[in-house]
Short mmCIF file of C-alpha atoms in Angstrom, two decimals:
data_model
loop_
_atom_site.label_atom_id
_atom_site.label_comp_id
_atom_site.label_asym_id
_atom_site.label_seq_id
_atom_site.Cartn_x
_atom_site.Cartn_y
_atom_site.Cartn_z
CA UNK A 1 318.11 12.74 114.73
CA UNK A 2 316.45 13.06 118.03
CA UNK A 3 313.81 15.94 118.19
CA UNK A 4 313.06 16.78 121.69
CA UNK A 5 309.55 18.53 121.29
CA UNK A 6 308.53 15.22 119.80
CA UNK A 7 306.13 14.66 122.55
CA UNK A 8 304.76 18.15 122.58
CA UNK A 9 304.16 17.88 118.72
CA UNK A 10 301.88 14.85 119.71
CA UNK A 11 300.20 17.13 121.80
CA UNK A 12 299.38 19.40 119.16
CA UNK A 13 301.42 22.00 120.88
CA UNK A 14 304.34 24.32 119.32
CA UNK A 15 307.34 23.86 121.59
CA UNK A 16 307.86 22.89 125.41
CA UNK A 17 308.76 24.30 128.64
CA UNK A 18 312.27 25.43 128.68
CA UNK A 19 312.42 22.93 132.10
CA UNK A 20 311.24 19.64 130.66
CA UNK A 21 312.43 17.23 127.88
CA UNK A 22 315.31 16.92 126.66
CA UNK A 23 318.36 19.57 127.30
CA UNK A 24 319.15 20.69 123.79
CA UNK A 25 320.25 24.30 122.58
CA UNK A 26 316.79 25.99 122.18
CA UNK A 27 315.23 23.19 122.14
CA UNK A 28 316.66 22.05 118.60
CA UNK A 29 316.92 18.66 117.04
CA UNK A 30 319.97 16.79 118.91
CA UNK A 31 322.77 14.09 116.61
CA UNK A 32 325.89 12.87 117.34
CA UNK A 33 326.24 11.38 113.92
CA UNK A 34 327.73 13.37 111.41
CA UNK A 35 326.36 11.83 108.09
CA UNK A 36 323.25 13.76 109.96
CA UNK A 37 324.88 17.29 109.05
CA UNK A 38 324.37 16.92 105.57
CA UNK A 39 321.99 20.27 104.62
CA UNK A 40 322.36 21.28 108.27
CA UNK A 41 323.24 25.53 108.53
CA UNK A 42 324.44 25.52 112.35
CA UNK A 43 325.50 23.48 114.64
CA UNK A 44 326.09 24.00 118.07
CA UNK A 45 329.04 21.86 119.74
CA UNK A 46 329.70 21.57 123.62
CA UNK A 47 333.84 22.16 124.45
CA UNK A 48 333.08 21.51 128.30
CA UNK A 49 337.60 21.72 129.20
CA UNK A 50 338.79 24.05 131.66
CA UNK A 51 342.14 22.29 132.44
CA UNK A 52 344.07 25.14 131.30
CA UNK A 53 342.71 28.18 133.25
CA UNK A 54 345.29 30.04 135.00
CA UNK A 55 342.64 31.39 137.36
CA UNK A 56 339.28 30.27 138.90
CA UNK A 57 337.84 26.94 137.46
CA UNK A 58 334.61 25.67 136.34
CA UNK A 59 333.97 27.14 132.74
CA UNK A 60 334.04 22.75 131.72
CA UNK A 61 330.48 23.23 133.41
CA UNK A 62 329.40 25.69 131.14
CA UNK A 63 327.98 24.09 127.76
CA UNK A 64 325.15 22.52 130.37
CA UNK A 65 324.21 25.55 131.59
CA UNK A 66 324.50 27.36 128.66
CA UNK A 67 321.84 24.89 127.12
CA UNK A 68 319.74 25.07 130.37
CA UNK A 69 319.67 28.77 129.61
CA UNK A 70 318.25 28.81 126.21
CA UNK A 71 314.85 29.82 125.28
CA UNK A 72 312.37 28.01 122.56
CA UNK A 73 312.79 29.57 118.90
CA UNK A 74 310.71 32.39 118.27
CA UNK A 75 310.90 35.66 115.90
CA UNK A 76 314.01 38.07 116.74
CA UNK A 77 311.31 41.55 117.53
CA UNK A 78 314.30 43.86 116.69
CA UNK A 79 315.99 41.90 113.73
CA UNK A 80 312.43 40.60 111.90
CA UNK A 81 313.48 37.52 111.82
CA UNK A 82 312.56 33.32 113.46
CA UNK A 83 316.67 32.05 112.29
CA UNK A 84 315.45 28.71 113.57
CA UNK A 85 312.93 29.07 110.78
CA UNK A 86 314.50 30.25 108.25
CA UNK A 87 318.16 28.09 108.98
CA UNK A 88 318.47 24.55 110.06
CA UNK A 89 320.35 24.29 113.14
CA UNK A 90 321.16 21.31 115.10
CA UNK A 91 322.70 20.52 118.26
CA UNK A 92 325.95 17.79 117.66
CA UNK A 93 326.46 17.46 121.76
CA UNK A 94 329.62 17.96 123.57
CA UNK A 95 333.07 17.04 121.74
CA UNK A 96 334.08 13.41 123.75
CA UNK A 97 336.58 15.68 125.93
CA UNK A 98 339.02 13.97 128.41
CA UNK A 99 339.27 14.85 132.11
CA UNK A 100 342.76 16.04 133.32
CA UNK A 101 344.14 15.33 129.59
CA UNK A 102 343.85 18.61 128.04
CA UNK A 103 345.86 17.33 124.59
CA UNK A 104 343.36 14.80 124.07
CA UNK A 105 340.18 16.90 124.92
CA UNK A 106 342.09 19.49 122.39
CA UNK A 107 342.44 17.03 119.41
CA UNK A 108 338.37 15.57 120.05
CA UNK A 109 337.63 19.30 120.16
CA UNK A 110 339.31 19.72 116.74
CA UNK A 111 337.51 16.27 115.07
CA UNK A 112 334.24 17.20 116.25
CA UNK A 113 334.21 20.73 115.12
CA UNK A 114 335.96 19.44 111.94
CA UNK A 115 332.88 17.10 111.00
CA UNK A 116 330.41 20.19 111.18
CA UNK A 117 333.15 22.17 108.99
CA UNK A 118 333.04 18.89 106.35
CA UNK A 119 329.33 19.15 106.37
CA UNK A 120 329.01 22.70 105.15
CA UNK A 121 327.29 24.02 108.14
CA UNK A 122 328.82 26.81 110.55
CA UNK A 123 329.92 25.43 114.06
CA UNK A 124 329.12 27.25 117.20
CA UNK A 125 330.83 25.99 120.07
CA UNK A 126 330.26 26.57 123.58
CA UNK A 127 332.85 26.16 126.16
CA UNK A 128 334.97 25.82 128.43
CA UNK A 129 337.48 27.79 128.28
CA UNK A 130 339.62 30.27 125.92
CA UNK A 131 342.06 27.62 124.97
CA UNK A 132 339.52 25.85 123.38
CA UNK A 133 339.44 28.80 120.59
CA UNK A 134 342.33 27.17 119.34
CA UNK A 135 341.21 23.64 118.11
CA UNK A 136 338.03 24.97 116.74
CA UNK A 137 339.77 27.80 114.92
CA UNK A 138 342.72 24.98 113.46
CA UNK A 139 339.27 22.97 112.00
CA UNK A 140 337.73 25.92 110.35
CA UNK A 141 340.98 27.30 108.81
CA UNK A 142 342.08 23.60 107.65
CA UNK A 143 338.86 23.99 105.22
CA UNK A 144 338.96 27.28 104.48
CA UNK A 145 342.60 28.70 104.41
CA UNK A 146 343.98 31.31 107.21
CA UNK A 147 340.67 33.17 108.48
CA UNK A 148 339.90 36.84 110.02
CA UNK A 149 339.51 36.69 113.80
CA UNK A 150 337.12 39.33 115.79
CA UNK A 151 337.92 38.46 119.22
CA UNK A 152 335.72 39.96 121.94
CA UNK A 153 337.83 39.75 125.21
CA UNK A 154 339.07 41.88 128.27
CA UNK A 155 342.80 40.29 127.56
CA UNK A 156 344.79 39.25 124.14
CA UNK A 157 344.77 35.92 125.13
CA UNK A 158 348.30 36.50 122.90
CA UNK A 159 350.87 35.45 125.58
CA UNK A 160 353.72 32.91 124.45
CA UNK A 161 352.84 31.35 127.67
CA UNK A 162 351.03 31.74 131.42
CA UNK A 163 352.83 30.94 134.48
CA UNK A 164 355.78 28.98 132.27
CA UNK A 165 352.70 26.52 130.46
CA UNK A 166 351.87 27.13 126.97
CA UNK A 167 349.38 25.69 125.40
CA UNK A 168 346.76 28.11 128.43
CA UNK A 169 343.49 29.95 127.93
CA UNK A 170 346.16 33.06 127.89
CA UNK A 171 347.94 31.57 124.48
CA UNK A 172 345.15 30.57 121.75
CA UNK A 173 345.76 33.36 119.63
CA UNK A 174 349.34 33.72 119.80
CA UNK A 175 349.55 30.11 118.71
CA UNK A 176 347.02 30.56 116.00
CA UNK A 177 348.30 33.53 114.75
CA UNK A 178 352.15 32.04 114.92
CA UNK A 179 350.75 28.67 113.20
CA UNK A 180 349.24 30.56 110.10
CA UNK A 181 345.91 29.68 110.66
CA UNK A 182 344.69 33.59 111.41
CA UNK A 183 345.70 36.26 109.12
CA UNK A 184 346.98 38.81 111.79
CA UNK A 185 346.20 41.47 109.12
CA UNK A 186 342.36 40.40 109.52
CA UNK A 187 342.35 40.21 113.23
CA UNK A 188 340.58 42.71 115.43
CA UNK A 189 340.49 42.81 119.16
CA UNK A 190 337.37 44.63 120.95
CA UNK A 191 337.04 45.20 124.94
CA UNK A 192 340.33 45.03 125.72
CA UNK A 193 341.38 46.96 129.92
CA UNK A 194 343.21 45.64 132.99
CA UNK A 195 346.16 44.83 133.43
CA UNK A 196 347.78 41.90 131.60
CA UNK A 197 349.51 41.46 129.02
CA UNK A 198 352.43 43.68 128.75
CA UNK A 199 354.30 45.73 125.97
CA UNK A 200 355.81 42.77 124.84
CA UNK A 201 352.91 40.96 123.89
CA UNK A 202 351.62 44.26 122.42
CA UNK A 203 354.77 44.92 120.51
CA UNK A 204 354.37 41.32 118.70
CA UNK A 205 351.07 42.19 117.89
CA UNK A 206 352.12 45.68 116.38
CA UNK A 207 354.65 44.03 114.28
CA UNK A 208 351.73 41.82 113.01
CA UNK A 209 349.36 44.17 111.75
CA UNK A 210 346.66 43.33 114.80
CA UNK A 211 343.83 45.77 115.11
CA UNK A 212 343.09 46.64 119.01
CA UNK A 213 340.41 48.58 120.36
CA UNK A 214 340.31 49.25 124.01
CA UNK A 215 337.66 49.62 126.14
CA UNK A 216 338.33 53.71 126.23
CA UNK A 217 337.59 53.60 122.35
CA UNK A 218 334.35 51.61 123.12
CA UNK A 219 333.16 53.93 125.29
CA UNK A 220 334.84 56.91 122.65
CA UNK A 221 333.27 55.67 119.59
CA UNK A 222 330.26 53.72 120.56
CA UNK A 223 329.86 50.03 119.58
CA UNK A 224 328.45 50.94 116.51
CA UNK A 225 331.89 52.71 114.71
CA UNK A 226 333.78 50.19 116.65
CA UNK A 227 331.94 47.26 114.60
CA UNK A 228 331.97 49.49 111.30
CA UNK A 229 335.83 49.76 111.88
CA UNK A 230 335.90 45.95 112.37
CA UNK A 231 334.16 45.18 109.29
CA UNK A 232 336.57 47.41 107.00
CA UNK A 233 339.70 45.49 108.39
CA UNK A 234 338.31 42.18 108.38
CA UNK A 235 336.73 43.10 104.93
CA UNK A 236 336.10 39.96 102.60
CA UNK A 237 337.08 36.01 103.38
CA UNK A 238 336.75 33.40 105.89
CA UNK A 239 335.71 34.63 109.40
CA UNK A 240 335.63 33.45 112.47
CA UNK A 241 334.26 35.21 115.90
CA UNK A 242 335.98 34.86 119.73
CA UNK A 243 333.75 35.90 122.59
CA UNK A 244 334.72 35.77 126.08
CA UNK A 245 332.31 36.65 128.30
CA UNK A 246 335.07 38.41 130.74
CA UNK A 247 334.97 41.02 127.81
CA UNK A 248 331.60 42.15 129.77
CA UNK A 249 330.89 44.62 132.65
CA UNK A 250 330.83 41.91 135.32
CA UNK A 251 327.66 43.42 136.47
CA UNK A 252 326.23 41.70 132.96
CA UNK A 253 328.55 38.31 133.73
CA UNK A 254 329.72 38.12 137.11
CA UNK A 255 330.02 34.27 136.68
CA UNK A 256 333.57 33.96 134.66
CA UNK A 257 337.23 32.95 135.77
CA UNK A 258 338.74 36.25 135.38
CA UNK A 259 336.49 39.36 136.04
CA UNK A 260 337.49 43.09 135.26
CA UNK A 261 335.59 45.40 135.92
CA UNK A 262 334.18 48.96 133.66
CA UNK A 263 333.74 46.37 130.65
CA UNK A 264 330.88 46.04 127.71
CA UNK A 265 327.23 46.03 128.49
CA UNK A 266 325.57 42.87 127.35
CA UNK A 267 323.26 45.05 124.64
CA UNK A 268 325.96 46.37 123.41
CA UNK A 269 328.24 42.93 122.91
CA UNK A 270 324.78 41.04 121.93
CA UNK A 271 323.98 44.01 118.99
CA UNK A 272 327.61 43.76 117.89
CA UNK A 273 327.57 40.26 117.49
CA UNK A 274 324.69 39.52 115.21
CA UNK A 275 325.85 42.82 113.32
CA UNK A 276 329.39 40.86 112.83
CA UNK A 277 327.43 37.73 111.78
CA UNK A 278 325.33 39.55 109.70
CA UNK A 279 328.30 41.81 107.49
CA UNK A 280 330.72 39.27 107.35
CA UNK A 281 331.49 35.70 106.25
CA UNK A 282 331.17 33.86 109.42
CA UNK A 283 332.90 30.32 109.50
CA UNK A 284 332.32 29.59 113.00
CA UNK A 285 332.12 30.93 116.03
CA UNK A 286 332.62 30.71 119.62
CA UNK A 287 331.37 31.88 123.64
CA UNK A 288 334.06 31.08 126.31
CA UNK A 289 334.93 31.46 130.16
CA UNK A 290 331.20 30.92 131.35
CA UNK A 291 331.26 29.49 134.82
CA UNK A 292 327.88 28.98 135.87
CA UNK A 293 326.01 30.21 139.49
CA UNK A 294 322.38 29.38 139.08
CA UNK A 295 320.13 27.13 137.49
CA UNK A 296 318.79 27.42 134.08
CA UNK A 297 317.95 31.34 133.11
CA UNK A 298 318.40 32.34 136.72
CA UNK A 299 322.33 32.21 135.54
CA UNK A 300 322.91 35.86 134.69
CA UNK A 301 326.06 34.80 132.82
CA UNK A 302 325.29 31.39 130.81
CA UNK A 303 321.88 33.44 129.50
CA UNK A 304 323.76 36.17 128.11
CA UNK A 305 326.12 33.36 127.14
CA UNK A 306 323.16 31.66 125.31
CA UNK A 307 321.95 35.36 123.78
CA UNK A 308 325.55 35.37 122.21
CA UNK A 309 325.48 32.21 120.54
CA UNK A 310 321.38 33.49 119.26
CA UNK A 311 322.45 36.40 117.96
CA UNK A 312 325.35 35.01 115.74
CA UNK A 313 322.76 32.81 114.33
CA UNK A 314 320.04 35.42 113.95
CA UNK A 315 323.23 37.73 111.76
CA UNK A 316 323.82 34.26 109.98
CA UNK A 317 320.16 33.98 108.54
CA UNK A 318 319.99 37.52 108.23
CA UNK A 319 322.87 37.62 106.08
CA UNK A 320 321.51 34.59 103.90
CA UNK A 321 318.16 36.26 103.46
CA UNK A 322 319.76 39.82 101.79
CA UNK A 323 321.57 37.07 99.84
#
């Protein structure tokens, strides 16, 4: 295990400048060996792909920046709580993805979030892109049966296929669903406006049981019902949570591969998140369709991306600690 404040410790010093040292997710210890996941809580994995984007590229940049966006550990001042106290969380690097071979990348994907499954620790993954919901989501529910979904997204991400291709960053959840590996019963959809998909997509999902709420009944309701309405159909079990960061305003996350506009406001999606991490039984998690525009924190988009992955881990610990 590689810690990279190592140097600071020396120095009799707490932490170090986001800027220097090594690039790890806040700053946490860094393996890419898995018999060093034993006793670990969380562990962040890079899913840098964007091969199948039907739009505008360069979400495979993404787990970088997301990283270079990420603040030292501290206490949460609304939640009461340091999680990177009170959990151990480790960054396990980037899955060994494959340029211009997304079935590959997709299968190293599924192994590497499969060792942080066979540890007993919860994986967060950053990506890349939506499709990459679908290997980490086959890992989790090969250990712990078919699993609830809350999926965070402007679209359904529920189409049978995008321009002809299937598998797309348009298809995870169809395939998931279709494949038995999420309950569609347990599967809610928040954020959802535009334009695509179309009633057939949304007839398959009626037949199904899938939970939708629109951005109207966001807006309607306020975040808070909306995630009290979540947690009653998710209820008890295996969960796992989807965020794409198109499911935001993209005056909050203007960097992403397809933008639509009068979405979520970041305090809203970040509150909702550790709220679902903290109420339900979180199996892993992802952040998706980040495509960086700045260095480091000056990235509007891969910071909020980073606040997403920091609040499902402040819900984790805050879960553990009611026990």
């Amino acid at each position: 295990m590689i810690d990279p404040l190592e140097r600071w410790r020396a120095l009799g010093l707490p932490d170090k400048p986001d800027y220097a040292g090594l690039l790890t997710f806040a700053g946490m210890p860094y393996t890419q060996d898995p018999e060093e996941l034993r006793g670990v809580d969380v562990a962040i994995v890079g899913a840098p792909v964007d091969d199948l984007v039907s739009d505008r590229p360069g979400a495979r940049f993404a787990p970088r920046a997301i990283r270079a966006a990420s603040a030292p550990p501290g206490p949460h001042l609304e939640a009461k709580v340091d999680a990177f106290a009170q959990l151990r969380v480790v960054d396990f690097g980037d899955a060994p993805v494959v340029p211009a071979d997304p079935e590959r990348s997709r299968r190293a994907i599924e192994e590497t979030v499969g060792q942080v499954v066979d540890a007993g620790a919860v994986p967060i993954v950053l990506g890349g892109d939506h499709s990459i919901a679908e290997p980490d989501l086959r890992a989790c529910a090969a250990r712990h049966g078919p699993l609830g979904l809350v999926h965070f997204d402007t679209h359904t991400d529920t189409g049978t296929e995008v321009f002809g291709v299937e598998p797309s960053h348009g298809t995870p959840m169809w395939s998931l669903v279709e494949g038995g590996h999420v309950d569609p019963r347990r599967y809610v959809q928040i954020g959802l406006r535009g334009y695509w998909p179309g009633p057939r997509e949304f007839a398959w999902q009626s037949e199904r049981g899938i939970t939708s709420f629109f951005m109207h009944d966001v807006r309607e309701f306020g975040i808070g019902e909306v995630v009290a309405r979540t947690v009653g159909v998710v209820g008890a079990g295996p969960v796992y949570l989807s965020v794409d960061v198109d499911v935001l305003d993209p005056a909050f996350a203007p960097g992403t591969g397809t933008p639509e506009p009068g979405g979520m406001t970041s305090g809203d999606l970040l509150s909702a998140c550790r709220r679902i991490a903290e109420e339900l039984a979180l199996v892993g998690a992802d952040v998706v369709e980040v495509i960086p525009t700045a260095v480091g924190s000056a990235d509007a988009t891969a910071l909020v991306a980073e606040r997403v992955a920091r609040e499902i881990v402040t819900g984790i610990a805050l879960r553990r600690r009611s026990g």
